[in-house]
Coordinates of C-alpha atoms and ligand atoms in Angstrom, one line a residue:
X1 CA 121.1 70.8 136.5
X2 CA 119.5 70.9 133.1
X3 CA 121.3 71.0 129.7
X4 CA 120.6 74.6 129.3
X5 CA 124.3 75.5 130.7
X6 CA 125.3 73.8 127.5
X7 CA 123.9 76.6 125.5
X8 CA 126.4 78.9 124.4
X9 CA 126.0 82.6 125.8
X10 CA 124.1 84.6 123.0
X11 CA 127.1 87.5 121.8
X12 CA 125.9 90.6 122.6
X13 CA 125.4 91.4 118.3
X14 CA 122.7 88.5 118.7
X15 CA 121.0 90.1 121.2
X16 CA 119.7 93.1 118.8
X17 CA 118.2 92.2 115.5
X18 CA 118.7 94.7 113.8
X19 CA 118.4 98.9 113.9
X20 CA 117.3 101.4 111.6
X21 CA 115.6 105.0 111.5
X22 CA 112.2 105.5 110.2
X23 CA 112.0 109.4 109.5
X24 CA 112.4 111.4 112.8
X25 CA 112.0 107.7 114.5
X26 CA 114.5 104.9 115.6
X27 CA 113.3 101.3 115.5
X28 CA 115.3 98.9 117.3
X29 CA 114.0 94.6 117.0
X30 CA 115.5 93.1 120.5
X31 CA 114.9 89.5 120.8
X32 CA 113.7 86.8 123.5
X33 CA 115.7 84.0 121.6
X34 CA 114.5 81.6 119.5
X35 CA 111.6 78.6 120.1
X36 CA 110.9 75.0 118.1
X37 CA 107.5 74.9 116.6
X38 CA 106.3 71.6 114.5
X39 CA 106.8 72.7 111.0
X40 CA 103.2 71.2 109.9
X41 CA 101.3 73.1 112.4
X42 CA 103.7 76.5 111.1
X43 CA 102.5 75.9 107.3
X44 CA 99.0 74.1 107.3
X45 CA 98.0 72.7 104.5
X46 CA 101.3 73.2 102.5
X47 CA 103.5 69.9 102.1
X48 CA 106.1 69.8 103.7
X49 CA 108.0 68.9 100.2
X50 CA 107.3 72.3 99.5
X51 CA 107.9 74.0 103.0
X52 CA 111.3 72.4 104.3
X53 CA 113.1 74.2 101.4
X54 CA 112.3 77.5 103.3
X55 CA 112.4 75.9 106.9
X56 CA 114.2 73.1 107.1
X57 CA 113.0 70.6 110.3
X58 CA 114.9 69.1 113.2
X59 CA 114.9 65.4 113.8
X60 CA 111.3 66.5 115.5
X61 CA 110.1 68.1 112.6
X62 CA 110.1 71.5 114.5
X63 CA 111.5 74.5 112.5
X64 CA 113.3 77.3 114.5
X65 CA 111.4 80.7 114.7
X66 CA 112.5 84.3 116.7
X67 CA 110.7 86.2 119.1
X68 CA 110.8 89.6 117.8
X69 CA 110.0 92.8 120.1
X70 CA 110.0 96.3 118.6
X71 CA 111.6 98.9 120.5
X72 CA 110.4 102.8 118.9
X73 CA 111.9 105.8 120.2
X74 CA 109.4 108.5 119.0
X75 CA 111.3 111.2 120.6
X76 CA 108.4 111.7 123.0
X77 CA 107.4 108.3 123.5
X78 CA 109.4 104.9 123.9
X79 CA 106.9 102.4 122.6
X80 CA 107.5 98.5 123.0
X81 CA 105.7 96.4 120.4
X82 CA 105.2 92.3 121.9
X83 CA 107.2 90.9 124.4
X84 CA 107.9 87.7 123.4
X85 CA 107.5 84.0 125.6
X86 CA 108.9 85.4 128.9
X87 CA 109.8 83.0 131.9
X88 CA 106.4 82.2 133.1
X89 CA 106.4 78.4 131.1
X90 CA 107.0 75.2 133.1
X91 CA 110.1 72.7 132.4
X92 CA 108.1 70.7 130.1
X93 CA 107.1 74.0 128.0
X94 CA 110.9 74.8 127.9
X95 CA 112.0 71.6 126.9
X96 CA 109.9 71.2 124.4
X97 CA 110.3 74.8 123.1
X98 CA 113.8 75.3 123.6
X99 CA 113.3 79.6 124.4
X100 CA 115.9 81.2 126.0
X101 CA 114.1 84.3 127.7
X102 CA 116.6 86.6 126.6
X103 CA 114.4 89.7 126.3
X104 CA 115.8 91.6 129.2
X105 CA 119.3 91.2 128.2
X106 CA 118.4 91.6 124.7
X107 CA 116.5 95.2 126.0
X108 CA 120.1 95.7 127.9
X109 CA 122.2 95.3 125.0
X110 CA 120.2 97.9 123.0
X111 CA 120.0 100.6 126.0
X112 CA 116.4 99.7 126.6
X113 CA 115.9 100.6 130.0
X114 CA 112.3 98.8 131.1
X115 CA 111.1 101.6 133.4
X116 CA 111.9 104.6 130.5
X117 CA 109.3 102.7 128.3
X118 CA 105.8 104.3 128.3
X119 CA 103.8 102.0 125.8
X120 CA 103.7 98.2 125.2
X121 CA 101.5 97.1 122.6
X122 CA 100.3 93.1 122.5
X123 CA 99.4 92.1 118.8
X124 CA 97.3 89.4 120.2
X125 CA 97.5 87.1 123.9
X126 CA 98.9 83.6 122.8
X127 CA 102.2 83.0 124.9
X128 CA 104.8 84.1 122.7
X129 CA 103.3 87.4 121.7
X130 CA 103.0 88.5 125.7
X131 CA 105.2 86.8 128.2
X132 CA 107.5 89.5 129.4
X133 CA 104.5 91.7 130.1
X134 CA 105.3 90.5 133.5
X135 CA 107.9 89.0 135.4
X136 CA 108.2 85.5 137.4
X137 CA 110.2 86.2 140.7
X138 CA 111.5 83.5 142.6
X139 CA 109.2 84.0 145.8
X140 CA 106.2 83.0 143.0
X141 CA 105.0 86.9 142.7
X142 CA 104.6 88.3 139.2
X143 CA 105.0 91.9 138.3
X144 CA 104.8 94.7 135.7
X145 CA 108.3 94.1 133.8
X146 CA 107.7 97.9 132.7
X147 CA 106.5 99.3 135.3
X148 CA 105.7 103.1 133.9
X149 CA 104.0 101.5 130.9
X150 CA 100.6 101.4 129.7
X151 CA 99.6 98.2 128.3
X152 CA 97.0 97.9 125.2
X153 CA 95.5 94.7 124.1
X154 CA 92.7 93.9 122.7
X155 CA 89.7 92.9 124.8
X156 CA 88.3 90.1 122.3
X157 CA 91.5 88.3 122.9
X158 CA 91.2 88.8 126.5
X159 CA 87.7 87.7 126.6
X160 CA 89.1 84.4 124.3
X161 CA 91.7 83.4 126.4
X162 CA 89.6 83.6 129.8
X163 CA 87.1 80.7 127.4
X164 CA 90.0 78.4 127.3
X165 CA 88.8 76.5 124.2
X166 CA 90.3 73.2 123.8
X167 CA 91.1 75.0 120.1
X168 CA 93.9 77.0 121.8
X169 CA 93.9 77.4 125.7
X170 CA 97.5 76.1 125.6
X171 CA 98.7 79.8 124.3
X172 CA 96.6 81.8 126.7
X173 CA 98.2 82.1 129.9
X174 CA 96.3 84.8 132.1
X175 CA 99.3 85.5 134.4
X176 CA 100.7 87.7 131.1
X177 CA 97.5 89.9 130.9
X178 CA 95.0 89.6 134.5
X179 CA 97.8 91.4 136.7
X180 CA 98.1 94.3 134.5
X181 CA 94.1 94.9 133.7
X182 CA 93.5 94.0 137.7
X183 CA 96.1 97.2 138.8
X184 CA 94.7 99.3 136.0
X185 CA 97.9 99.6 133.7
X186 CA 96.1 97.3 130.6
X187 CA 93.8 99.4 128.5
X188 CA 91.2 97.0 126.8
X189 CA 91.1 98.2 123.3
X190 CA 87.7 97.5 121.1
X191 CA 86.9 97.0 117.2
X192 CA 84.2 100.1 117.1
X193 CA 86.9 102.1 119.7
X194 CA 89.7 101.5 116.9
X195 CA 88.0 102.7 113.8
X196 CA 87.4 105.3 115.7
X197 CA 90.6 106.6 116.8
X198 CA 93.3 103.8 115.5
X199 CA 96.2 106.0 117.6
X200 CA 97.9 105.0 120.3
X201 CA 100.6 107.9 120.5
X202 CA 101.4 110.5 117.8
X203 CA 103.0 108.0 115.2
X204 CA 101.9 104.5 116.0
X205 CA 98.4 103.4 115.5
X206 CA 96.6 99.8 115.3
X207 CA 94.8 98.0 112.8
X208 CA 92.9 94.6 112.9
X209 CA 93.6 91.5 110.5
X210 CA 91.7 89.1 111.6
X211 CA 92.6 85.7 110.6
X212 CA 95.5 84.0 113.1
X213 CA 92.8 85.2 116.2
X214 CA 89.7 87.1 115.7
X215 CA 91.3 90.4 116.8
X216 CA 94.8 90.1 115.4
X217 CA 96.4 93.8 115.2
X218 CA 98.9 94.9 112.9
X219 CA 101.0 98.1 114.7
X220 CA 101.4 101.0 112.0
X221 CA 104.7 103.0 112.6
X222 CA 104.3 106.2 110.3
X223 CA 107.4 109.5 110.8
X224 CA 108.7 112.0 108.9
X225 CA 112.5 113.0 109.1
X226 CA 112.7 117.0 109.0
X227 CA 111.6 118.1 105.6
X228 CA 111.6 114.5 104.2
X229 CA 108.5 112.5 103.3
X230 CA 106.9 110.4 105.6
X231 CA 108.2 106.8 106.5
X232 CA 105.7 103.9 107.1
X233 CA 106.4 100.5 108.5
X234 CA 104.2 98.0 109.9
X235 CA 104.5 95.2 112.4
X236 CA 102.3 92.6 110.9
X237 CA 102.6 90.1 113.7
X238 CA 101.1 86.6 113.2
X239 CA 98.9 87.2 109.5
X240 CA 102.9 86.8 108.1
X241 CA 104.7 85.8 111.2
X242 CA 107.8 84.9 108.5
X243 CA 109.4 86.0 105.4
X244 CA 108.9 81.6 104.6
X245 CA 104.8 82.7 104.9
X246 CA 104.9 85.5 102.2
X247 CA 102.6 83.7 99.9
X248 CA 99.2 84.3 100.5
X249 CA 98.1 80.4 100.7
X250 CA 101.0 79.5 102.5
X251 CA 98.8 80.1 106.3
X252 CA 99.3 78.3 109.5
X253 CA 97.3 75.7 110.8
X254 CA 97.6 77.6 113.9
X255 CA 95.1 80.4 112.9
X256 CA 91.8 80.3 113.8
X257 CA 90.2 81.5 110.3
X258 CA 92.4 80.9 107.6
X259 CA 90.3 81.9 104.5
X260 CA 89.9 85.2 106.3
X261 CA 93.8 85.2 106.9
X262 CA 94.8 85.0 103.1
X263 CA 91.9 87.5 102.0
X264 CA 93.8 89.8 105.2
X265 CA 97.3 89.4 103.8
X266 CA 95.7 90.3 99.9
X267 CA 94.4 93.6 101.7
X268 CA 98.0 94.2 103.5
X269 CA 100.0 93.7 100.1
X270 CA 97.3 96.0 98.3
X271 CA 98.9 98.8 100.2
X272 CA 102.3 97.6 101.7
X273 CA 103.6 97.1 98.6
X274 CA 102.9 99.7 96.3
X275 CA 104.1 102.1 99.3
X276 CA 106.7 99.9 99.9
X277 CA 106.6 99.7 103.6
X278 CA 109.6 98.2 106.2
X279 CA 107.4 95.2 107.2
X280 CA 108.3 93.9 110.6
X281 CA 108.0 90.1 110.9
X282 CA 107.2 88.8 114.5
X283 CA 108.8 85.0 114.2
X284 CA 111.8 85.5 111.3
X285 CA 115.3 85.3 113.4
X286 CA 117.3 85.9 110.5
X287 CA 115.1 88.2 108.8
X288 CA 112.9 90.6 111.0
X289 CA 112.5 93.3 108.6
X290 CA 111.9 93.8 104.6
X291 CA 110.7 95.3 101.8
X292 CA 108.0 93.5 100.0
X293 CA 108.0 93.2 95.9
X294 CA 106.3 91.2 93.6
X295 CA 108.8 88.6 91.5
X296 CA 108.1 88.3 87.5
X297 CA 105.5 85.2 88.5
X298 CA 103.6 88.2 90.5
X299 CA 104.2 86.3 94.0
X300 CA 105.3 88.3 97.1
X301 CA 109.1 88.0 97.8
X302 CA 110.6 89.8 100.3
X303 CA 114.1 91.8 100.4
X304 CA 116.4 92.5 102.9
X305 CA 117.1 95.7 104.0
Ligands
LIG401 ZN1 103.1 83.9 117.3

């Protein structure tokens, strides 16, 4: 047996991130556990002097991130944002991650029932972004793990990962996106098909900032409580995957373009700020959402709500 029975159950008040309404809308962040990346690869070209102070490293000099999956009940719609690293990754992956693929209890724990959710919406394809779009069973076979849902992804993204450049093949397993575009469930969205209608149900729409991948979406959640004014908050996935990467420098080596990613959180900020928007952060365990200000040195700092 591996040393994964030495894991400590997660308590159930783990399992959901946190809860809060958004006008007429509830948003709930369930979790697939935490993962290990290397620290270096998390913060680029910033030194790790400077970045261990906000994440410190393990004796591997990997920091420990979350897996964040947005749950919205619209009232018409139930609408899952990413679905974290799923159980589709080898022993060696595991290990050297250290996931715990606790989405579906984590779903469980909130009264998330898969088949009641109509939408699931995949930032981008890399692995921990998209695992539990399907399910490993034991016999091999991998299904819808929402089986009433319609998928949306990006096509660029699809069309990258099928490449498999050295660059990043690693975080594009097919197995979380060909089943679901092969039975029909996966709409393929495009840049010209966005501008032109950015909505995917009355409430949410999508928005690109490139940067991380070419085709990286950010998921606008926008409601109004009866009377009240209207809400916004955004899941900004992977251009600020933490509240450690608020800075607009401070990008991964990970992304693909990271000029492009700093000039993309500069345009965020311009409005996300000033409208002071619930920002959603894909990879912060402890803090998966906040209000962004600017401190009296004029850098982003973000706090908790
Ligand atoms: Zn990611």
């Amino acid at each position: 047996m591996t040393d994964r029975l030495l894991i400590a159950p997660p308590e159930a008040a783990d399992l959901v991130r946190a809860r809060t309404g958004l006008g007429s809308f509830e948003l709930t962040i369930c979790t697939d556990g935490t993962y290990r990346l290397d620290g270096g690869a998390m913060f680029g070209v910033v030194p790790k002097t400077l970045w261990q102070k906000r994440a410190p490293a393990d004796e591997q000099n990997r920091i420990l991130l979350g897996l964040n999956t947005v749950v919205v009940r619209t009232g018409r719609h139930v609408v899952v944002i990413e679905t974290g690293i799923g159980n589709k990754q080898n022993e060696k992956m595991r290990e050297v991650h250290q996931n715990q693929e606790l989405l579906p209890q984590s779903l469980a724990a909130a009264g998330v029932r898969p088949e009641e959710v109509d939408v699931v919406i995949n930032t981008h394809l890399h692995f921990d972004h998209c695992g539990w779009n399907t399910t490993l069973h034991s016999d091999g076979s991998v299904t819808p793990t929402f089986p009433n849902a319609r998928y949306f992804a990006h096509r660029g993204e699809v069309e990258h990962g099928h490449m498999q450049y050295e660059r990043d093949r690693v975080s594009y397993l097919s197995p979380n996106y060909d089943p679901l575009i092969e039975n029909g469930q996966m709409t393929l969205l495009t840049t010209e098909g966005i501008a032109q209608n950015p909505e995917i149900v009355p409430g949410i729409s999508v928005e690109l900032f490139p940067g991380h991948t070419r085709q990286l979406i950010g998921v606008h959640i926008e409601a109004r409580s009866h009377g009240g004014a209207a809400e916004h908050a955004c899941y900004i996935s992977d251009l600020i995957p933490t509240t450690a990467h608020l800075d607009p420098p401070w990008v991964m080596g990970y992304d693909l373009d990271p000029l492009e990613s700093i000039a993309q959180r500069k345009r965020f900020y311009q409005r996300a700020i000033p409208e002071r928007w619930l920002v959603l952060f894909t990879h912060d365990h402890q803090t998966p959402m906040a209000r962004i200000e600017l401190n009296d040195k004029g850098k982003p700092v973000a706090t908790r709500v």
